[in-house]
Coordinates of C-alpha atoms in Angstrom, one line a residue:
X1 CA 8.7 -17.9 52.1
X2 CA 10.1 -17.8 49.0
X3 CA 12.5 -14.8 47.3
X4 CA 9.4 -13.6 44.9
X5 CA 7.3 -13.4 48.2
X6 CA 9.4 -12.0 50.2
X7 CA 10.3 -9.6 47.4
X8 CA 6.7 -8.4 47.3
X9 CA 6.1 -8.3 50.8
X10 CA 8.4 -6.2 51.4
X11 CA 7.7 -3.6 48.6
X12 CA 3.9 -4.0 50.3
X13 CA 5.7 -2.7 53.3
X14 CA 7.7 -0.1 52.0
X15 CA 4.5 1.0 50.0
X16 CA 2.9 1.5 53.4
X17 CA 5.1 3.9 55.4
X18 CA 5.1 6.0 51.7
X19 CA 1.1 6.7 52.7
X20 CA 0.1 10.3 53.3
X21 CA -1.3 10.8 56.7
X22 CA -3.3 13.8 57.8
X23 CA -4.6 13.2 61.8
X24 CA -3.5 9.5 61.7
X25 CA -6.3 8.8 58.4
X26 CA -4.8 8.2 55.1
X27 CA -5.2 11.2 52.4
X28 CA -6.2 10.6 48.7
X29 CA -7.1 13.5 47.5
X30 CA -3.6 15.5 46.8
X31 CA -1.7 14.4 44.2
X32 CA 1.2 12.8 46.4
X33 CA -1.7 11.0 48.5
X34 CA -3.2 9.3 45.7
X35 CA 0.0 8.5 43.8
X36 CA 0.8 6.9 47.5
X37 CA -2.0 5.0 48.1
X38 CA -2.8 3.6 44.2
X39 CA 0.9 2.1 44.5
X40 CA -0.2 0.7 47.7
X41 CA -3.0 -1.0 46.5
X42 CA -1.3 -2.5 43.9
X43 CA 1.5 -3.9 46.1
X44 CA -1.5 -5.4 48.0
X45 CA -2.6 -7.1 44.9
X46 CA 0.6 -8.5 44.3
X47 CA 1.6 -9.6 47.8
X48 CA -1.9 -11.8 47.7
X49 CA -0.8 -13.2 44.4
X50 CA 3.2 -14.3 46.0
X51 CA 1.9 -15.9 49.0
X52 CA -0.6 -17.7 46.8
X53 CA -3.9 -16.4 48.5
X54 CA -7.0 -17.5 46.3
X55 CA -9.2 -14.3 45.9
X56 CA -12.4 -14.2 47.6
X57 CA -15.4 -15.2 44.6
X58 CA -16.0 -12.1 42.4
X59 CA -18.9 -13.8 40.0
X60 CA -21.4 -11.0 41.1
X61 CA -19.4 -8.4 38.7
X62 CA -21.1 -10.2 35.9
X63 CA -24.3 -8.5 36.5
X64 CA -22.5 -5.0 36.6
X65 CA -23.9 -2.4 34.0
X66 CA -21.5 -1.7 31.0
X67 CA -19.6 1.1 32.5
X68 CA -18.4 -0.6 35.6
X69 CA -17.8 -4.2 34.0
X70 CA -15.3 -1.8 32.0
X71 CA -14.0 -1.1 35.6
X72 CA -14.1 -4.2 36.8
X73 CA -13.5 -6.5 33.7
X74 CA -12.7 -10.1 35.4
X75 CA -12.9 -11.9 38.4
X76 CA -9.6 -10.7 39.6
X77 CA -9.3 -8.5 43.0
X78 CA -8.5 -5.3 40.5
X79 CA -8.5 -3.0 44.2
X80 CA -9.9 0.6 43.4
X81 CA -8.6 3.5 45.2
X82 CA -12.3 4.6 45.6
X83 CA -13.8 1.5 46.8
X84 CA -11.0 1.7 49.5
X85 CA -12.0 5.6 50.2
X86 CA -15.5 4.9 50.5
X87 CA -15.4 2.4 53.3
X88 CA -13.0 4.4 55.4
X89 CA -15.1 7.6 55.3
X90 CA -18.5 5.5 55.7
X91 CA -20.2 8.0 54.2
X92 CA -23.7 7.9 54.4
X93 CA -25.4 10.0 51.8
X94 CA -24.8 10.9 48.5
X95 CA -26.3 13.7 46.5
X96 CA -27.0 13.5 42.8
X97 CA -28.7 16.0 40.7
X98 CA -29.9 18.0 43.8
X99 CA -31.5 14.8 45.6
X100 CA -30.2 13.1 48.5
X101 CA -29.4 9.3 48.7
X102 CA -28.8 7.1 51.6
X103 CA -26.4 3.7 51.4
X104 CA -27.9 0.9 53.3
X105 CA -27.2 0.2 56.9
X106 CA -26.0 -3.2 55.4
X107 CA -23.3 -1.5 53.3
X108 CA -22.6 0.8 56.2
X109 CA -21.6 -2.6 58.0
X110 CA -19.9 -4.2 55.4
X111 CA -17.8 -0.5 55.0
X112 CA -17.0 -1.1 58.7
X113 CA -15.8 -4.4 58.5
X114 CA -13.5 -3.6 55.4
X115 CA -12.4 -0.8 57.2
X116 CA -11.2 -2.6 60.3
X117 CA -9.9 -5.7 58.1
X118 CA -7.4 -2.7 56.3
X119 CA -6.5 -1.4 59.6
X120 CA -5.4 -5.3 60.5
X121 CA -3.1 -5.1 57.7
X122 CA -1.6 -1.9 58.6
X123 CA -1.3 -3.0 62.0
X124 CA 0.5 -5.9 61.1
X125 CA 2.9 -4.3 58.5
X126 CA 4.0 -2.1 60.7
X127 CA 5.0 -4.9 63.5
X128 CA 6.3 -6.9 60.8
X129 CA 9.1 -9.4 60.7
X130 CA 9.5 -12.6 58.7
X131 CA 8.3 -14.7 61.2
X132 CA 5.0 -13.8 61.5
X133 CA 3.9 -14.2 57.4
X134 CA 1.2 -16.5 58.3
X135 CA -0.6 -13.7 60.5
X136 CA -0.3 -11.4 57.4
X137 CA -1.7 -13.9 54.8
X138 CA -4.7 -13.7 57.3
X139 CA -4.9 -10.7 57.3
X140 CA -4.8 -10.3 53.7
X141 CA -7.3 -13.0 53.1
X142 CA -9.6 -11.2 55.3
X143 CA -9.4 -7.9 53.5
X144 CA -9.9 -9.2 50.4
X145 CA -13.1 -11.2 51.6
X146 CA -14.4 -8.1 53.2
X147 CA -13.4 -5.9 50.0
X148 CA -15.5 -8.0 47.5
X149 CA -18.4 -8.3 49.5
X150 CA -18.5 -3.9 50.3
X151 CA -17.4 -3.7 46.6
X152 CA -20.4 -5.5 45.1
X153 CA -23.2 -3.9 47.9
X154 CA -21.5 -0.5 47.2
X155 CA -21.8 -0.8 43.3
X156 CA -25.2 -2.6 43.4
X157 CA -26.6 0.6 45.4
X158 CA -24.5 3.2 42.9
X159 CA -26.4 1.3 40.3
X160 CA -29.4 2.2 41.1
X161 CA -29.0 5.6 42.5
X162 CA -27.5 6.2 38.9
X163 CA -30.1 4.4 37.2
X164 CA -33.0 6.9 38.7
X165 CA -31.8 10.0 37.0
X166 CA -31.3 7.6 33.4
X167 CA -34.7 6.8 34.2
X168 CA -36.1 11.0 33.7
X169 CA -34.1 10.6 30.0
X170 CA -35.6 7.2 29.4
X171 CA -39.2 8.4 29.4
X172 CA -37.8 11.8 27.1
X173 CA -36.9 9.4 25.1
X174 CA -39.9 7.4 24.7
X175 CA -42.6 10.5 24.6
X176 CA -40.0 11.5 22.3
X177 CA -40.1 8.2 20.2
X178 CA -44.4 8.2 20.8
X179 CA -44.4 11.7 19.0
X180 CA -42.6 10.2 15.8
X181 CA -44.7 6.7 15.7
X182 CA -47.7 9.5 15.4
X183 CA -46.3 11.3 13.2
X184 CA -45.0 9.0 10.6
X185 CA -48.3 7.2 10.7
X186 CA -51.1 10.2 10.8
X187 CA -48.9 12.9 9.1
X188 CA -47.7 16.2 10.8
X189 CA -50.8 18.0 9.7
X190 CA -53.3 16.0 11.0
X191 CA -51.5 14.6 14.1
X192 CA -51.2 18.1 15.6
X193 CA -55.0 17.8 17.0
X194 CA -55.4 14.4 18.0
X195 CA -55.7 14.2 21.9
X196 CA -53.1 11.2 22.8
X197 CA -50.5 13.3 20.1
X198 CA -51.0 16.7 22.1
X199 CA -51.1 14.9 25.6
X200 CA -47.5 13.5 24.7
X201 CA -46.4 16.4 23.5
X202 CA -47.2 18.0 26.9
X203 CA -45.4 15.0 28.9
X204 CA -42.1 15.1 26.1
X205 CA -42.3 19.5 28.0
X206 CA -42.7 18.2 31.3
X207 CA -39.6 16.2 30.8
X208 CA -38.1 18.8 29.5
X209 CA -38.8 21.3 32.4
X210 CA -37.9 18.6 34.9
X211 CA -34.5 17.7 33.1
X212 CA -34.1 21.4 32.7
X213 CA -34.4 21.9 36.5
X214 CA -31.7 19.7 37.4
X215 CA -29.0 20.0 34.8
X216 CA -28.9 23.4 33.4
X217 CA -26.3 24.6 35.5
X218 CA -25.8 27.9 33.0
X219 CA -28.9 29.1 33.4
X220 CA -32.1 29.8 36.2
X221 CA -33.0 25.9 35.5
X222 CA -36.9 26.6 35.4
X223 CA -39.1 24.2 35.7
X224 CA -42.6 26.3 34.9
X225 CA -42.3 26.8 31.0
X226 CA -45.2 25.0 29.6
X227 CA -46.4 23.3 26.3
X228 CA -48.7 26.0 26.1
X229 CA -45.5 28.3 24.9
X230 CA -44.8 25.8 22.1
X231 CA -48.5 25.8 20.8
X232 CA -48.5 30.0 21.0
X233 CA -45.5 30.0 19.1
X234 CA -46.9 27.7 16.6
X235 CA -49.9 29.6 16.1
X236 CA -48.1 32.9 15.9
X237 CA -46.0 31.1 12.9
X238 CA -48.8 30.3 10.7
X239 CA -50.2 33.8 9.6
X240 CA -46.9 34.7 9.3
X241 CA -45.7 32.0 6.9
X242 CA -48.8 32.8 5.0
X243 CA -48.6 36.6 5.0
X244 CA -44.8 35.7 3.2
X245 CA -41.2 36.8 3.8
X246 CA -41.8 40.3 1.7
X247 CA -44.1 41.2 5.2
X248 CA -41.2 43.3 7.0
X249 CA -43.7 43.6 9.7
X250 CA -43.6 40.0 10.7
X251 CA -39.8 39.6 11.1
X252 CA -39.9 39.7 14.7
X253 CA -43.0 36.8 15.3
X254 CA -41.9 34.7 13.2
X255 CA -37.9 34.7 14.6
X256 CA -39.3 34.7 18.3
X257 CA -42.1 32.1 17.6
X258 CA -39.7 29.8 15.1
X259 CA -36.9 30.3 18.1
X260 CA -39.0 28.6 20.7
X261 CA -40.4 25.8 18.0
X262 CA -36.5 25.0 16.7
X263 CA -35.1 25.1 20.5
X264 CA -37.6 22.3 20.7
X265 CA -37.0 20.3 17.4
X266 CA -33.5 20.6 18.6
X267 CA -34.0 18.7 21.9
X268 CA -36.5 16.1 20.2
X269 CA -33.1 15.6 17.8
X270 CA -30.7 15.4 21.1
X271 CA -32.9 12.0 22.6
X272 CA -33.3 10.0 19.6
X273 CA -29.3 10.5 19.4
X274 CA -28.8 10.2 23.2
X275 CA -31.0 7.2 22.7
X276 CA -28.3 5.5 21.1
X277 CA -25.6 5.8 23.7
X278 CA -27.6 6.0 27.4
X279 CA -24.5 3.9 29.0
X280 CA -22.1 7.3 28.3
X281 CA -24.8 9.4 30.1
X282 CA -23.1 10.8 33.3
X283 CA -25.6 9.9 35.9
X284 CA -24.9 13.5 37.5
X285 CA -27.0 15.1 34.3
X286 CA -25.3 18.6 34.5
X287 CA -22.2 17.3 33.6
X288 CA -23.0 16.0 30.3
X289 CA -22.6 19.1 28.2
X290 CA -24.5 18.3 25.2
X291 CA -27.6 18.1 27.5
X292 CA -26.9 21.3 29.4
X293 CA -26.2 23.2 26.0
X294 CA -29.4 22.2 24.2
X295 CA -31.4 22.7 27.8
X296 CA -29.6 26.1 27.9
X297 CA -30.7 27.5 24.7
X298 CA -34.3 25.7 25.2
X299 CA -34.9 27.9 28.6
X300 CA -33.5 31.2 27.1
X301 CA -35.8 30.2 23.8
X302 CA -38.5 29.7 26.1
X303 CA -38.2 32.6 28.6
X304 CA -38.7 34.7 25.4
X305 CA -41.8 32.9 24.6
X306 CA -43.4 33.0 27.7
X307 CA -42.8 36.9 28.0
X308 CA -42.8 37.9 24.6
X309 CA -44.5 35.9 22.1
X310 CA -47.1 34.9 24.7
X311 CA -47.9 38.7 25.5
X312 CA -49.3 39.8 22.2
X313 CA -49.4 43.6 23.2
X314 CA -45.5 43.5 23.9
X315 CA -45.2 41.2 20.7
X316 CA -46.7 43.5 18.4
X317 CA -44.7 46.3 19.9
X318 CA -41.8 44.5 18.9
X319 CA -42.7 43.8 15.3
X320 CA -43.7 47.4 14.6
X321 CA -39.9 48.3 16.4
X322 CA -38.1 45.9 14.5
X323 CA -40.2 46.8 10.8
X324 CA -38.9 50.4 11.8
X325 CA -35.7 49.5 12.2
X326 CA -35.8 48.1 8.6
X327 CA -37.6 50.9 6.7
X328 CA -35.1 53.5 8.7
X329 CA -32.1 51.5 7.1
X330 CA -33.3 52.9 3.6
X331 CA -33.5 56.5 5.3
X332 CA -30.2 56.5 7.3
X333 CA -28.0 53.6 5.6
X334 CA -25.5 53.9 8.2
X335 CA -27.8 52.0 10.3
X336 CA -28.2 49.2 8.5
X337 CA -24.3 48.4 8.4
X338 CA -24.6 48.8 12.2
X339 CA -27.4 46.2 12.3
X340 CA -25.2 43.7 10.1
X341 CA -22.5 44.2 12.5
X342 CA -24.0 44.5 15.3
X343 CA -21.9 47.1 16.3
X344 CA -22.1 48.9 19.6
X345 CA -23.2 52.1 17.9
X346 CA -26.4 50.1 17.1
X347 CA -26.8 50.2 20.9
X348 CA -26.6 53.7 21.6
X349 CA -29.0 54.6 18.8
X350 CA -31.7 51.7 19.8
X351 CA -33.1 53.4 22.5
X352 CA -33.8 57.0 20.5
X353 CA -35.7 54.9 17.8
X354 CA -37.8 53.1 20.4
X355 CA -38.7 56.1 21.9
X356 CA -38.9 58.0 18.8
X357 CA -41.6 55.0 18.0
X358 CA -43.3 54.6 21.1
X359 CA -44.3 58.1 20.7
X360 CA -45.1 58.4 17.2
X361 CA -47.3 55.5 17.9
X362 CA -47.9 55.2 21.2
X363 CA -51.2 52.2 21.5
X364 CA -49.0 50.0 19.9
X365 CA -46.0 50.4 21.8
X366 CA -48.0 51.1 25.4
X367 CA -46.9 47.7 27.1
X368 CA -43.3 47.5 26.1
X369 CA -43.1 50.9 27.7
X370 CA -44.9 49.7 30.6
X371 CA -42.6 46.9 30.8
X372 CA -39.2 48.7 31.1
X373 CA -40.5 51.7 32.9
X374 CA -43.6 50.9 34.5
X375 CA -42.6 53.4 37.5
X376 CA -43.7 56.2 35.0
X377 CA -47.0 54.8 34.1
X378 CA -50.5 55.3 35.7
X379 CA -51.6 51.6 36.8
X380 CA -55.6 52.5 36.6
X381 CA -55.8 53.7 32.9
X382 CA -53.8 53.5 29.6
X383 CA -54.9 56.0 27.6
X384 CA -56.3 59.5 27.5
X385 CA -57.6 61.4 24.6
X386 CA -59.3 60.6 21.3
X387 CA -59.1 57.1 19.8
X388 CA -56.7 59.1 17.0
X389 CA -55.3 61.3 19.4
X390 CA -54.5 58.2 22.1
X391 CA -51.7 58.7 24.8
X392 CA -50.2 57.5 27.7
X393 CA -51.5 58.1 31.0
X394 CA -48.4 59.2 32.8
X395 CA -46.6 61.1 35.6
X396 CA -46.0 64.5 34.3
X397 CA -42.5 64.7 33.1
X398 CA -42.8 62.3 30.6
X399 CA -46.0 64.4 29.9
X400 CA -43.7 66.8 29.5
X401 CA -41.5 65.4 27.0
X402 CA -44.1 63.3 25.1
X403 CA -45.6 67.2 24.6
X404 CA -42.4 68.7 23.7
X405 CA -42.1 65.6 20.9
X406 CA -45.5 66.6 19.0
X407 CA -43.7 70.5 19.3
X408 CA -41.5 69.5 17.4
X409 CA -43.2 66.9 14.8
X410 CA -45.1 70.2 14.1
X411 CA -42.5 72.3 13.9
X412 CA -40.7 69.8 11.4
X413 CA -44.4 69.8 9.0
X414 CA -44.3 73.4 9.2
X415 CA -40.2 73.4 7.9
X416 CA -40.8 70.6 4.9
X417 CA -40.8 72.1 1.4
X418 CA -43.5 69.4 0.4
X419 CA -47.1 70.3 -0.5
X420 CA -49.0 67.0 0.7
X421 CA -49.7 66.2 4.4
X422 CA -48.5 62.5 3.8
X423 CA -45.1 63.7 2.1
X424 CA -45.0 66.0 4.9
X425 CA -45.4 63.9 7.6
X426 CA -42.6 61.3 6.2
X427 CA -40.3 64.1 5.6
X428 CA -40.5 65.7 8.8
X429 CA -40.1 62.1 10.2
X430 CA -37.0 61.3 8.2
X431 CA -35.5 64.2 10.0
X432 CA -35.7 62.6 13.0
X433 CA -34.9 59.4 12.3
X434 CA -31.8 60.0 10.1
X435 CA -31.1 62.6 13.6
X436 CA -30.9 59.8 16.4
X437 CA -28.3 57.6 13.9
X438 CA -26.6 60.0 12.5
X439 CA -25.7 61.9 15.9
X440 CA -25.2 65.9 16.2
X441 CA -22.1 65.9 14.3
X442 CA -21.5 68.8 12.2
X443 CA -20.7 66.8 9.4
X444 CA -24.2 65.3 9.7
X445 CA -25.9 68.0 9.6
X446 CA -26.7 68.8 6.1
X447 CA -27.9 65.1 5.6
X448 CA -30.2 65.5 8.5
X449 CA -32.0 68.9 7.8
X450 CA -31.0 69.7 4.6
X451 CA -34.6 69.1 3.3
X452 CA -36.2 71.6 5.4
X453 CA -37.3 75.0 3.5
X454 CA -34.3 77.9 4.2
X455 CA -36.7 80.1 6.0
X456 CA -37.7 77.7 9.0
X457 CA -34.8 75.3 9.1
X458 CA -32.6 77.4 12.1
X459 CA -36.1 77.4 14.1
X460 CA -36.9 73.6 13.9
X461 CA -33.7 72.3 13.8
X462 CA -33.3 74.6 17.5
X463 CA -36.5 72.8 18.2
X464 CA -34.7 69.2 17.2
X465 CA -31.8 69.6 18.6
X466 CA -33.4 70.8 21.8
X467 CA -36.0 67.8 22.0
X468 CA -32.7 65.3 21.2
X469 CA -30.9 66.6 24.5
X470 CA -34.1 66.1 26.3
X471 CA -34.2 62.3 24.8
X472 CA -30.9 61.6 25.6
X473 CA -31.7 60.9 29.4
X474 CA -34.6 59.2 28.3
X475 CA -33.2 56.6 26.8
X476 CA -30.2 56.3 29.6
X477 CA -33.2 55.9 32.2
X478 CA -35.3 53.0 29.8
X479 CA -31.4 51.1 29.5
X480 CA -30.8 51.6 32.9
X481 CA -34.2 51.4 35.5
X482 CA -34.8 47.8 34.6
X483 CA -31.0 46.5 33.1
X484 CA -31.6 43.1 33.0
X485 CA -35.0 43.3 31.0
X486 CA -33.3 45.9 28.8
X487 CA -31.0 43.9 27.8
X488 CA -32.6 41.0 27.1
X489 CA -34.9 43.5 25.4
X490 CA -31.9 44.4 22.8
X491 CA -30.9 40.9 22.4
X492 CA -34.1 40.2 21.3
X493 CA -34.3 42.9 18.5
X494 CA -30.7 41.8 17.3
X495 CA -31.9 38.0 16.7
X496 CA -34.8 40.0 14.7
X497 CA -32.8 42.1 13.0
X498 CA -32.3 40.3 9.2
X499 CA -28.3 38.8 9.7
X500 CA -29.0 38.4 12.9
X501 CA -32.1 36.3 12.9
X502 CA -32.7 32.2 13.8
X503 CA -29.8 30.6 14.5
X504 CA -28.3 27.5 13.4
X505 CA -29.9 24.6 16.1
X506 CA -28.3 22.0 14.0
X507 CA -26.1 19.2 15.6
X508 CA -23.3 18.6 13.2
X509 CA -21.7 16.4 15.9
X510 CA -23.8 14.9 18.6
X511 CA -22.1 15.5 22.3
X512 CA -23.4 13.8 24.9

């Protein structure tokens, strides 16, 4: 043997009693472990190469895919720590994206044999002397036979597992791709109603949904949001755009609506980029965190359709809450820097506008109501009373207060120093609203009630004051029975809210 073999011979030996061993099994997984056993397999590497053993045929690698002939870039042994893990813990199964794959019982046996061939060697280095090199180039020899043929079974099988879950963005990307090949040639007008254009467009959602259900790891990952959402949406956007920007009353349909059409756009944009690149794609999907942040904001997008923008009755309730919002900006000013800031004031005082609303006009507010306190509603019938006189049918507390509330809305005509009935009523109504933003303070209190006539102001601002207590736990009760739906609720009315509204779905720099 000569001085360079025995040299790295015995460096392959010192290597070996350097291992980590937990219960007799080498361990890779701590940092020690796998520095341990990577400079093992080197040494292995170069031992083969002093004692001048040919490496066992290798050719197969040529038909790797891109990311593991970057692995694996010649025909050299090039031993990996994993291909050496895999075969000594012969597992069986392997999950990815929430479905379970089995390795074939023929790379099961080749694992085996690989796994005794190593414990050969490791026999042998630990009996060895200098005599015996010819029964450790046999064992090497063996290994490395036994390596190359687990190493190309266990990659061709890791292929195709990987290649399934490529194969859900694939066919995204080519509904994606059908969609624009219809569009460039037909136009986007006409397109939108030609069966094979709104069957793809149903498949490209389907997709969707499906990739949605296995990557979105920040989110419920639902699979049951439909196309139909997208076409509501659409549909809701069209009188709106024609109805123009100075319609206040729109705000909310057209954000909601033109979130759940962008949140689309946005993942059509995401697979002709992806398109481009499909070898970088991490086969386990919800680790590739451009996918999971566009699927993220395409569920909560979504979500909002499906509950809000599909329920008309709830929608419309909304647009009247959030036009409200922006004619009592002009009456209490203080709200509107709130609204630009979002501040946490803008909380507090949400709730006492929405009831204020939902009780000045109660048909029109009757399912959001019934939505975050359906505990206090009859489930029979809606209304009672005139069609101009309409209110809720409900258990007798809020009776009660929504009584007390036209007490005092009479009280307040009764106070105003204006003539007409329409001044009145909009007097008496700024009163309250400039009341639930500007709070109780005393400081406030001139703005708030100075416009009521001297003789009747102490009475109705008694009558107020008394009705605000009274709301106060009213609007604790609509935050707090159903939380979660409140405050997705509030989120809602913030991305309607004028600097809060559509947000930027742009990708200035495409991640996969």
């Amino acid at each position: 043997m000569s001085s360079q073999s025995m040299a790295a011979v015995s460096q392959l030996a010192a290597n070996y009693w350097q291992l980590v061993l937990v219960d007799g099994c080498v361990e890779t997984q701590s940092s020690p472990g796998f520095h341990a056993i990577t400079a093992f397999v080197e040494s292995l590497e170069e031992a083969a190469e002093a004692l001048g053993l040919r490496p066992a045929d290798r050719s197969y690698r040529e038909n790797f895919s891109v990311n593991y002939q970057a692995l694996f870039s010649d025909r050299a042994r090039q031993y990996r720590v994993e291909i050496l893990e895999a075969s000594l813990q012969q597992t069986t199964v392997i999950w990815v994206n929430g479905d379970k794959f089995e390795f074939s019982q023929e790379a099961m046996m080749r694992a085996a044999t690989l796994k005794q061939c190593w414990r050969n060697v490791t026999i042998t280095l630990e009996r060895w002397n200098h005599s015996e090199t010819h029964i450790l180039r046999r064992a090497l020899k063996a290994l490395d036979t036994a390596w190359a043929a687990f190493e190309h079974k266990y990659i061709d099988e890791l292929m195709d597992i990987e290649a399934r879950p490529r194969m859900l963005m694939v066919t995204a990307i080519e509904n994606e791709q059908k969609l624009q090949d219809m569009e460039t040639e037909h136009g986007h007008q006409r397109v939108a109603t030609r069966p094979e254009y709104i069957d793809t467009q149903r498949s490209l959602v389907q997709n969707i949904s499906h990739l949605n259900s296995i990557a979105n790891v920040h989110r419920k990952g639902r699979n049951d949001l439909s196309v139909e959402i997208l076409w509501d949406a659409m549909k809701t956007i069209e009188p709106c755009d024609a109805a123009g920007e100075q319609n206040g009353d729109n705000t909310a349909a057209r954000v909601l609506s033109g979130e759940v059409v962008a949140s689309f756009l946005a993942m059509r944009q995401y697979f002709r980029e992806v398109s481009q690149c499909l070898e970088q794609l991490d086969p386990q999907l919800s680790n590739n965190e451009g996918l999971v942040a566009r699927l993220t904001d395409w569920e909560e997008s979504w979500e909002v359709g499906k509950h809000y923008v599909q329920n008309k009755m709830v929608l419309s309730g909304i647009c009247d809450l959030v036009a409200e919002i922006q004619r009592a900006q002009l009456i209490a000013p203080a709200l509107k820097s709130m609204c630009d800031d979002l501040d946490a004031e803008l909380f507090l005082v949400l709730p006492r506008i929405l009831w204020l609303r939902g009780l000045a006009k109660p048909a029109v507010h009757l399912h959001v109501f019934k939505s975050l306190l359906p505990q206090r509603f009859s489930s029979s019938k809606e209304f009672c009373g005139s069609s101009s006189q309409e209110q809720w049918v409900c258990d007798l507390e809020l009776s009660a207060f929504i009584e007390q509330f036209h007490i005092v809305r009479q009280a307040l005509l009764a106070s105003t120093c204006d003539s007409s009935q329409r001044t009145s009523e909009f007097s008496a109504w700024e009163v309250l609203v400039k009341r639930v933003v500007l709070g109780s303070e005393s400081t406030a209190r001139e703005d708030v009630y100075g416009a009521l006539s001297s003789s009747a102001r102490e009475q109705a601002e008694q009558a107020v004051e008394s009705f605000m207590n009274k709301m106060e736990g009213w609007s604790i009760e609509i935050q707090r029975y159903r939380a979660e739906d409140w405050n997705v609720f509030t989120s809602i009315i913030a991305k309607c809210l004028p600097e809060g509204s559509m947000e930027d779905r742009s990708l200035p720099m495409f991640q996969v």
